[in-house]
Amino acid sequence: MASNEEQKFQVRKLELSDKRKGFIELLQQLTTCDSVSDKDFEDRFMELQSRAEDHQVFVIEDDRSGKIVATGSVFIERKFIRNCGKVGHIEDVVVDSNARGLHLGKKIINSLTDYAHSVGCYKVILDCSVDNKAFYEKCGYKQKEIQMVKYFI
Amino acid sequence: MASNEEQKFQVRKLELSDKRKGFIELLQQLTTCDSVSDKDFEDRFMELQSRAEDHQVFVIEDDRSGKIVATGSVFIERKFIRNCGKVGHIEDVVVDSNARGLHLGKKIINSLTDYAHSVGCYKVILDCSVDNKAFYEKCGYKQKEIQMVKYFI
């Protein structure tokens, strides 16, 4: 049974004003993410808005502090295989280190997964470290392949 | 030094007429891919055309047989991390089982990788089976994470 505490943390779409609410600082807990100017943020936000059918960024705001405490994104790939099927790709999932234990990560993953399902994807995939495998298994995911990467910088 | 044989196999963008040249039958060597009607193919082709900046499908045609013998796709994800960076995702790479040994897979991967680089991605990623790891290492890729998946059907 969800506590009042948990019910307060609702998943919603990213808004332009979330930059003021610590969205970039939250992403900095995930990986390299220098400060982003308001202009660059707005440009990227508008680019994603124009692709909203194929790309959603979800956040959870802590109503008490007014800070974004969890986020994740999903984009939709259109294929020819699987009868011209669609696949959801989940990326950039992070929960504020001060907001752990509230199951916010699972809430975000469930919302991203449900979005992919709702637009007709036949599967959702994501890449994660071995350390995070158990968390994603609790979200209903199973390990399948390995991720290969090539960096340009 | 490339042989004349190799020089004949040039990478180009997918064209609408490639359905008549065995493009779907080639994908069927990769995974589940039922027959696709001309209408469904054209609809998906046009969807991808309208997203061409973010999604490219490359093919290699065998000029002698007029058949598509290799393909792969790359789509571009726009992020907030890495200074609003971009990441290339390579998907659906397959070489005709009758055209192995001509380095067509490497040609396709190099073209997809170069495309991602040319549009400013800071990295390219792909998921593969452990069996294909050595091939992608020859293409300059390194193993990083693991892939998790959830199927809806």
XYZ file of C-alpha atoms in Angstrom:
306
model
C 0.000 0.000 0.000
C 1.460 3.329 -1.040
C 2.066 5.878 1.679
C 1.004 9.509 1.384
C 4.689 10.223 0.874
C 4.777 8.048 -2.225
C 1.488 9.335 -3.613
C 2.891 12.842 -3.606
C 5.607 11.984 -6.125
C 3.750 11.961 -9.434
C 5.383 11.341 -12.800
C 4.833 14.081 -15.392
C 6.387 15.303 -18.638
C 9.456 17.541 -18.567
C 8.576 21.252 -18.670
C 10.717 24.169 -19.773
C 10.677 25.574 -16.238
C 12.257 22.381 -14.864
C 15.705 23.776 -15.603
C 15.136 26.147 -12.660
C 14.115 23.160 -10.565
C 17.447 21.373 -10.715
C 16.869 19.129 -13.743
C 20.409 19.571 -15.079
C 21.941 19.167 -11.610
C 20.040 15.880 -11.308
C 21.464 14.664 -14.625
C 24.913 15.570 -13.321
C 24.483 12.784 -10.773
C 24.275 10.371 -13.728
C 27.173 11.325 -15.939
C 29.192 14.121 -17.467
C 26.816 17.031 -17.859
C 28.276 20.492 -17.798
C 26.143 23.500 -17.084
C 23.709 24.136 -19.910
C 22.767 27.701 -20.859
C 19.092 28.668 -20.817
C 19.287 29.113 -24.595
C 20.792 25.660 -25.219
C 18.272 24.082 -22.864
C 15.352 25.755 -24.588
C 16.658 24.822 -28.039
C 17.007 21.142 -27.090
C 13.666 21.219 -25.271
C 11.938 22.583 -28.386
C 13.684 20.037 -30.612
C 12.343 17.278 -28.401
C 8.892 18.890 -28.289
C 8.760 18.786 -32.087
C 9.595 15.056 -31.856
C 7.306 14.399 -28.893
C 5.585 11.486 -30.604
C 8.947 9.713 -30.713
C 10.650 11.080 -27.609
C 9.369 11.669 -24.086
C 11.249 12.900 -21.030
C 9.507 12.190 -17.728
C 10.300 13.727 -14.345
C 9.170 13.556 -10.735
C 9.062 16.821 -8.805
C 9.239 16.909 -5.029
C 6.339 19.230 -4.241
C 7.834 20.187 -0.871
C 11.216 21.339 -2.204
C 10.154 22.221 -5.749
C 13.089 20.167 -7.023
C 13.169 17.533 -9.764
C 14.215 14.335 -7.987
C 13.899 11.694 -10.713
C 13.930 11.536 -14.490
C 14.144 9.163 -17.435
C 13.513 9.307 -21.177
C 12.189 6.983 -23.837
C 12.377 7.292 -27.574
C 10.549 5.260 -30.150
C 12.365 3.564 -33.002
C 10.410 2.646 -36.134
C 11.598 -0.561 -37.764
C 10.828 -2.695 -40.800
C 11.233 -5.940 -38.868
C 8.436 -7.323 -36.733
C 5.842 -6.205 -39.276
C 7.092 -2.626 -39.296
C 7.205 -2.714 -35.509
C 8.289 -0.110 -32.987
C 10.802 -0.404 -30.140
C 11.109 1.825 -27.086
C 14.597 2.784 -25.934
C 14.919 3.948 -22.335
C 17.800 6.302 -21.553
C 19.138 8.620 -18.861
C 17.343 7.299 -15.799
C 18.458 8.900 -12.532
C 17.036 9.369 -9.052
C 18.349 12.070 -6.697
C 20.736 10.487 -4.193
C 18.735 12.225 -1.427
C 15.462 10.663 -2.599
C 16.381 6.986 -2.630
C 14.114 4.403 -0.995
C 10.881 5.990 -2.252
C 10.681 3.710 -5.304
C 10.904 6.726 -7.599
C 13.157 4.832 -10.017
C 10.561 2.114 -10.415
C 7.837 4.749 -10.919
C 9.832 6.395 -13.694
C 10.656 3.076 -15.390
C 7.026 1.945 -15.195
C 5.844 5.205 -16.754
C 8.408 5.030 -19.563
C 7.580 1.368 -20.170
C 3.842 2.093 -20.195
C 4.355 4.944 -22.667
C 6.229 2.628 -25.059
C 3.477 0.041 -24.714
C 0.745 2.641 -25.283
C 2.236 3.733 -28.626
C 2.428 0.157 -29.875
C 6.013 -0.933 -29.215
C 6.538 -4.706 -29.216
C 9.406 -4.339 -26.713
C 11.384 -1.843 -24.672
C 15.147 -2.043 -24.255
C 17.759 -0.264 -22.174
C 21.432 -0.572 -21.345
C 22.682 -0.597 -17.771
C 25.642 -1.536 -15.650
C 25.815 -5.022 -14.156
C 25.307 -3.340 -10.753
C 21.855 -2.104 -11.801
C 20.692 -5.396 -13.309
C 18.762 -6.473 -10.185
C 16.839 -3.178 -10.115
C 15.658 -3.585 -13.698
C 14.739 -7.214 -13.067
C 12.400 -5.944 -10.340
C 10.859 -3.732 -13.047
C 10.176 -6.803 -15.216
C 13.220 -6.598 -17.490
C 15.537 -9.466 -18.420
C 19.122 -9.433 -19.584
C 19.488 -10.258 -23.271
C 22.508 -8.936 -25.155
C 25.634 -6.894 -24.526
C 26.208 -3.238 -25.323
C 29.100 -2.148 -27.521
C 30.217 1.469 -27.763
C 32.528 3.660 -29.807
C 33.418 7.119 -28.496
C 34.359 9.987 -30.804
C 35.566 12.282 -28.017
C 44.020 -3.271 -51.038
C 40.393 -3.664 -52.015
C 39.644 -6.027 -54.876
C 37.384 -5.045 -57.754
C 34.853 -7.359 -56.159
C 34.822 -5.276 -52.993
C 34.778 -1.949 -54.787
C 31.574 -2.973 -56.522
C 29.661 -3.184 -53.249
C 28.916 0.419 -52.426
C 26.899 1.583 -49.423
C 23.905 3.780 -50.248
C 20.662 4.909 -48.621
C 17.608 2.662 -48.699
C 15.306 3.389 -51.633
C 11.623 2.625 -52.026
C 12.390 0.224 -54.863
C 14.612 -1.890 -52.584
C 11.587 -3.861 -51.452
C 11.596 -5.470 -54.931
C 15.287 -6.188 -54.460
C 14.913 -8.504 -51.487
C 15.300 -6.003 -48.627
C 12.610 -7.642 -46.482
C 13.872 -11.149 -47.270
C 17.322 -10.005 -46.091
C 15.869 -8.750 -42.793
C 14.193 -12.138 -42.397
C 17.675 -13.599 -42.008
C 18.053 -11.433 -38.884
C 14.849 -11.984 -36.960
C 11.107 -12.362 -37.094
C 9.965 -10.357 -40.084
C 6.799 -11.462 -41.793
C 6.012 -10.389 -45.313
C 5.325 -6.665 -45.476
C 2.734 -5.320 -47.918
C 3.826 -2.694 -50.440
C 1.543 -0.210 -48.664
C 2.976 -0.882 -45.189
C 6.505 -0.698 -46.581
C 5.844 2.609 -48.295
C 4.173 4.046 -45.184
C 7.124 3.128 -42.951
C 9.595 4.280 -45.629
C 7.896 7.691 -45.804
C 7.787 7.954 -41.999
C 11.529 7.384 -41.916
C 12.072 9.802 -44.805
C 10.327 12.523 -42.815
C 12.733 11.745 -39.939
C 15.790 11.337 -42.180
C 17.875 13.743 -40.118
C 17.471 11.385 -37.165
C 17.211 8.022 -38.890
C 19.155 6.514 -41.774
C 18.875 3.051 -43.285
C 21.860 2.018 -45.408
C 22.053 -0.881 -47.830
C 24.513 -2.568 -50.148
C 23.178 -3.813 -53.481
C 24.908 -6.540 -55.432
C 25.023 -4.982 -58.901
C 25.297 -8.355 -60.570
C 22.176 -9.878 -59.015
C 20.285 -6.665 -58.295
C 19.703 -7.922 -54.751
C 20.202 -6.108 -51.446
C 22.889 -8.109 -49.647
C 23.585 -6.020 -46.542
C 21.816 -3.423 -44.438
C 21.953 -1.556 -41.160
C 20.304 1.493 -39.612
C 21.299 4.281 -37.265
C 19.108 6.730 -35.414
C 20.186 9.821 -33.583
C 19.123 10.470 -30.002
C 19.167 14.051 -28.710
C 20.106 14.298 -25.038
C 20.503 16.945 -22.366
C 23.620 15.301 -20.926
C 27.036 15.846 -22.481
C 26.192 19.486 -23.217
C 23.008 18.603 -25.053
C 24.888 15.894 -26.922
C 23.748 13.390 -29.491
C 24.169 9.607 -29.530
C 23.931 7.285 -32.516
C 22.129 3.967 -32.049
C 22.923 1.251 -34.585
C 20.223 -1.357 -35.198
C 19.233 -4.168 -37.535
C 22.574 -4.997 -39.133
C 22.511 -8.046 -41.391
C 24.585 -9.435 -44.250
C 23.171 -11.998 -46.693
C 24.407 -15.443 -45.717
C 25.500 -15.915 -49.358
C 27.628 -12.757 -49.299
C 29.819 -13.417 -46.271
C 33.582 -12.924 -46.464
C 33.377 -9.711 -48.506
C 33.591 -7.459 -45.435
C 30.157 -6.029 -46.209
C 29.236 -5.986 -42.506
C 32.244 -3.855 -41.718
C 31.431 -1.548 -44.634
C 27.898 -1.041 -43.323
C 29.063 -0.475 -39.732
C 31.716 1.989 -40.854
C 29.161 3.946 -42.890
C 26.646 4.048 -40.032
C 29.392 5.043 -37.572
C 30.665 7.754 -39.927
C 27.140 9.103 -40.348
C 26.696 9.403 -36.574
C 30.071 11.135 -36.319
C 29.233 13.524 -39.169
C 26.066 14.757 -37.454
C 27.940 15.465 -34.224
C 27.316 12.427 -32.013
C 29.781 12.013 -29.156
C 29.383 8.220 -29.284
C 27.653 5.387 -31.108
C 26.196 2.383 -29.331
C 24.677 -0.923 -30.354
C 23.534 -4.141 -28.740
C 24.716 -7.521 -29.981
C 25.034 -11.141 -28.962
C 28.201 -12.308 -27.248
C 28.912 -14.292 -30.439
C 29.154 -11.063 -32.469
C 31.355 -9.200 -29.980
C 34.610 -9.981 -31.828
C 33.197 -8.627 -35.095
C 32.280 -5.291 -33.525
C 35.676 -5.093 -31.815
C 37.233 -5.290 -35.288
C 35.032 -2.293 -36.162
C 36.510 -0.308 -33.237
C 33.751 -0.935 -30.665
C 34.261 -1.989 -27.062
C 31.917 -3.765 -24.662
C 30.511 -1.489 -21.980
C 27.165 -2.340 -20.419
C 24.493 -5.017 -20.619
C 21.174 -4.846 -22.448
C 17.905 -5.427 -20.603
C 14.643 -6.045 -22.430
C 10.931 -6.290 -21.729
C 8.661 -7.815 -24.365
C 4.979 -6.878 -24.678
C 4.134 -9.676 -27.113
